[in-house]
């Protein structure tokens, strides 16, 4: 039987997952701005070559500083509040403030990277071409994903076929099937995750 975590334990777990992820990627940051031209590739290579190195001590301190920043930020969050830890060409304040305390150059962060932290999940999109990956999610998160799919199916069923022809090349039935498949996918996670 799985132990049900209280809110404080869950926030600590989420904060550890997020801070560990960021502290590991600044060691070897991905530089992906989505420009696949020769000049874009060269620019990203040059940026990568000139990315300042982060020492193990800085990395360890940053992990702790970020962990504390996340806890302090999300401890009073409601279910749907999101803390954004993101980098366009430079990190936002949630990342830059802990980095500056550790003497980490702000150019050490992976560009075009976004993390969403809630009291129910940690999701990250690493690099411009990355897809969101769920690093942590509880039952509340997966139940809401299933609920959203069911509401989308209901909405799709209320529309006639011309609605789908106007904005997509796929049929009403295939859009509904995609949502049904997503529900099955989410149910698998729902059955294996913690409260």
Coordinates of C-alpha atoms in Angstrom, one line a residue:
X1 CA 0.0 0.0 0.0
X2 CA 1.3 3.4 -1.0
X3 CA 1.9 6.0 1.7
X4 CA -0.2 9.1 1.2
X5 CA 2.1 12.2 1.5
X6 CA 0.9 15.3 3.2
X7 CA 1.2 18.6 1.5
X8 CA 4.5 19.6 3.1
X9 CA 6.1 16.2 2.1
X10 CA 4.7 16.5 -1.5
X11 CA 6.0 20.1 -1.9
X12 CA 9.5 19.0 -0.7
X13 CA 9.4 16.1 -3.2
X14 CA 8.4 18.3 -6.0
X15 CA 11.0 21.0 -5.1
X16 CA 13.7 18.3 -5.0
X17 CA 12.7 16.9 -8.4
X18 CA 12.7 20.4 -10.0
X19 CA 15.9 21.7 -8.4
X20 CA 17.7 18.4 -9.2
X21 CA 16.7 18.7 -12.8
X22 CA 17.9 22.3 -13.2
X23 CA 21.1 21.7 -11.3
X24 CA 22.0 18.8 -13.6
X25 CA 21.2 20.6 -16.9
X26 CA 23.3 23.7 -16.1
X27 CA 26.3 21.4 -16.1
X28 CA 25.9 20.8 -19.8
X29 CA 23.2 23.1 -21.0
X30 CA 21.3 22.5 -24.3
X31 CA 21.4 25.4 -26.7
X32 CA 18.5 24.9 -29.0
X33 CA 16.7 28.0 -30.4
X34 CA 15.0 26.1 -33.2
X35 CA 17.0 27.7 -36.0
X36 CA 18.1 24.7 -38.2
X37 CA 19.8 26.8 -40.9
X38 CA 23.6 26.5 -41.2
X39 CA 24.1 29.9 -39.6
X40 CA 21.7 29.0 -36.8
X41 CA 23.5 25.8 -36.2
X42 CA 26.8 27.6 -36.1
X43 CA 25.5 30.3 -33.7
X44 CA 24.3 27.5 -31.3
X45 CA 27.6 25.8 -31.6
X46 CA 29.5 29.0 -30.7
X47 CA 27.1 29.7 -27.9
X48 CA 27.7 26.1 -26.6
X49 CA 31.4 26.5 -26.8
X50 CA 31.3 29.8 -24.8
X51 CA 28.9 28.7 -22.1
X52 CA 30.6 29.3 -18.8
X53 CA 31.4 26.2 -16.8
X54 CA 29.6 25.6 -13.4
X55 CA 31.8 24.1 -10.7
X56 CA 30.5 21.1 -8.6
X57 CA 30.3 23.4 -5.5
X58 CA 28.2 26.0 -7.4
X59 CA 26.0 23.3 -8.8
X60 CA 25.4 21.9 -5.3
X61 CA 24.7 25.3 -3.8
X62 CA 22.4 26.2 -6.7
X63 CA 20.4 23.0 -6.2
X64 CA 19.8 23.9 -2.5
X65 CA 19.1 27.6 -3.2
X66 CA 16.6 26.7 -5.9
X67 CA 15.0 24.0 -3.7
X68 CA 14.3 26.6 -1.0
X69 CA 13.1 29.1 -3.6
X70 CA 10.6 26.6 -5.0
X71 CA 9.3 25.6 -1.6
X72 CA 8.9 29.2 -0.5
X73 CA 7.0 30.0 -3.7
X74 CA 4.6 27.1 -4.0
X75 CA 3.9 26.4 -0.3
X76 CA 0.7 28.5 -0.4
X77 CA -0.3 27.6 -3.9
X78 CA -3.8 26.4 -4.8
X79 CA -4.4 23.5 -7.1
X80 CA -4.1 25.4 -10.4
X81 CA -1.3 27.8 -9.6
X82 CA 1.8 27.4 -11.7
X83 CA 5.4 28.5 -11.0
X84 CA 7.2 29.0 -14.2
X85 CA 11.0 28.3 -14.2
X86 CA 12.0 29.3 -17.7
X87 CA 14.8 30.5 -19.9
X88 CA 14.4 32.3 -23.1
X89 CA 17.9 33.5 -23.8
X90 CA 18.3 34.2 -20.1
X91 CA 16.7 32.7 -17.0
X92 CA 13.7 34.2 -15.2
X93 CA 14.0 35.5 -11.7
X94 CA 13.2 32.2 -10.1
X95 CA 16.3 30.8 -11.7
X96 CA 18.5 33.9 -11.9
X97 CA 18.3 34.9 -8.2
X98 CA 19.5 31.5 -6.9
X99 CA 22.2 31.4 -9.6
X100 CA 23.5 34.8 -8.8
X101 CA 23.8 33.8 -5.1
X102 CA 26.0 31.0 -6.2
X103 CA 28.1 33.0 -8.6
X104 CA 26.8 31.1 -11.6
X105 CA 26.9 33.0 -14.9
X106 CA 23.4 33.4 -16.3
X107 CA 24.6 32.2 -19.7
X108 CA 25.0 28.7 -18.2
X109 CA 21.3 28.0 -18.6
X110 CA 19.8 26.0 -21.5
X111 CA 18.0 28.4 -23.8
X112 CA 14.3 28.0 -24.8
X113 CA 13.6 25.8 -21.8
X114 CA 10.4 25.9 -19.7
X115 CA 9.4 24.1 -16.5
X116 CA 5.9 24.2 -14.9
X117 CA 5.8 23.5 -11.2
X118 CA 2.5 23.0 -9.3
X119 CA 1.6 21.3 -6.1
X120 CA 0.6 18.4 -8.2
X121 CA 3.2 18.1 -11.0
X122 CA 6.5 19.0 -12.5
X123 CA 6.7 19.3 -16.3
X124 CA 9.5 20.4 -18.5
X125 CA 10.1 21.3 -22.1
X126 CA 13.8 21.2 -22.7
X127 CA 14.9 23.3 -25.7
X128 CA 12.9 24.9 -28.4
X129 CA 12.1 21.6 -30.2
X130 CA 11.4 19.7 -27.0
X131 CA 8.1 18.2 -26.0
X132 CA 6.8 18.5 -22.5
X133 CA 7.9 15.7 -20.3
X134 CA 6.2 15.0 -17.0
X135 CA 8.8 14.5 -14.3
X136 CA 6.2 14.1 -11.5
X137 CA 2.4 14.0 -11.3
X138 CA 0.0 12.8 -8.6
X139 CA -3.6 11.5 -8.9
X140 CA -5.1 15.0 -8.9
X141 CA -3.1 15.9 -12.0
X142 CA -4.0 12.7 -14.0
X143 CA -7.7 13.0 -12.9
X144 CA -7.8 16.5 -14.3
X145 CA -6.1 15.4 -17.6
X146 CA -8.8 12.7 -17.9
X147 CA -11.6 15.2 -17.1
X148 CA -10.3 17.6 -19.7
X149 CA -10.3 14.9 -22.4
X150 CA -13.9 13.9 -21.5
X151 CA -15.0 17.5 -21.8
X152 CA -13.2 17.8 -25.1
X153 CA -15.0 14.7 -26.4
X154 CA -18.3 16.1 -25.3
X155 CA -17.5 19.3 -27.1
X156 CA -16.4 17.5 -30.3
X157 CA -19.6 15.4 -30.3
X158 CA -21.7 18.6 -30.2
X159 CA -20.1 19.8 -33.4
X160 CA -21.0 18.8 -36.9
X161 CA -18.4 17.5 -39.4
X162 CA -18.0 20.9 -41.1
X163 CA -16.4 22.3 -37.9
X164 CA -13.5 19.8 -38.2
X165 CA -13.1 20.5 -41.9
X166 CA -12.7 24.2 -41.3
X167 CA -9.6 23.9 -38.9
X168 CA -8.1 20.4 -39.4
X169 CA -7.7 17.8 -42.1
X170 CA -8.8 15.0 -39.7
X171 CA -12.3 13.8 -39.1
X172 CA -14.5 14.2 -36.1
X173 CA -14.2 10.5 -35.3
X174 CA -10.4 10.6 -35.3
X175 CA -10.3 13.7 -33.0
X176 CA -12.6 11.9 -30.6
X177 CA -10.5 8.7 -30.9
X178 CA -7.4 10.7 -30.1
X179 CA -9.0 11.9 -26.9
X180 CA -10.2 8.4 -25.9
X181 CA -6.6 7.1 -26.4
X182 CA -5.3 9.9 -24.3
X183 CA -7.7 8.9 -21.5
X184 CA -6.4 5.3 -21.6
X185 CA -2.8 6.7 -21.5
X186 CA -3.6 8.9 -18.5
X187 CA -5.5 6.1 -16.7
X188 CA -2.4 4.0 -16.8
X189 CA -0.5 6.7 -14.9
X190 CA -3.4 7.3 -12.6
X191 CA -3.3 3.7 -11.5
X192 CA 0.4 3.8 -10.6
X193 CA 0.9 7.2 -9.0
X194 CA 0.6 8.5 -5.5
X195 CA -2.2 10.6 -4.0

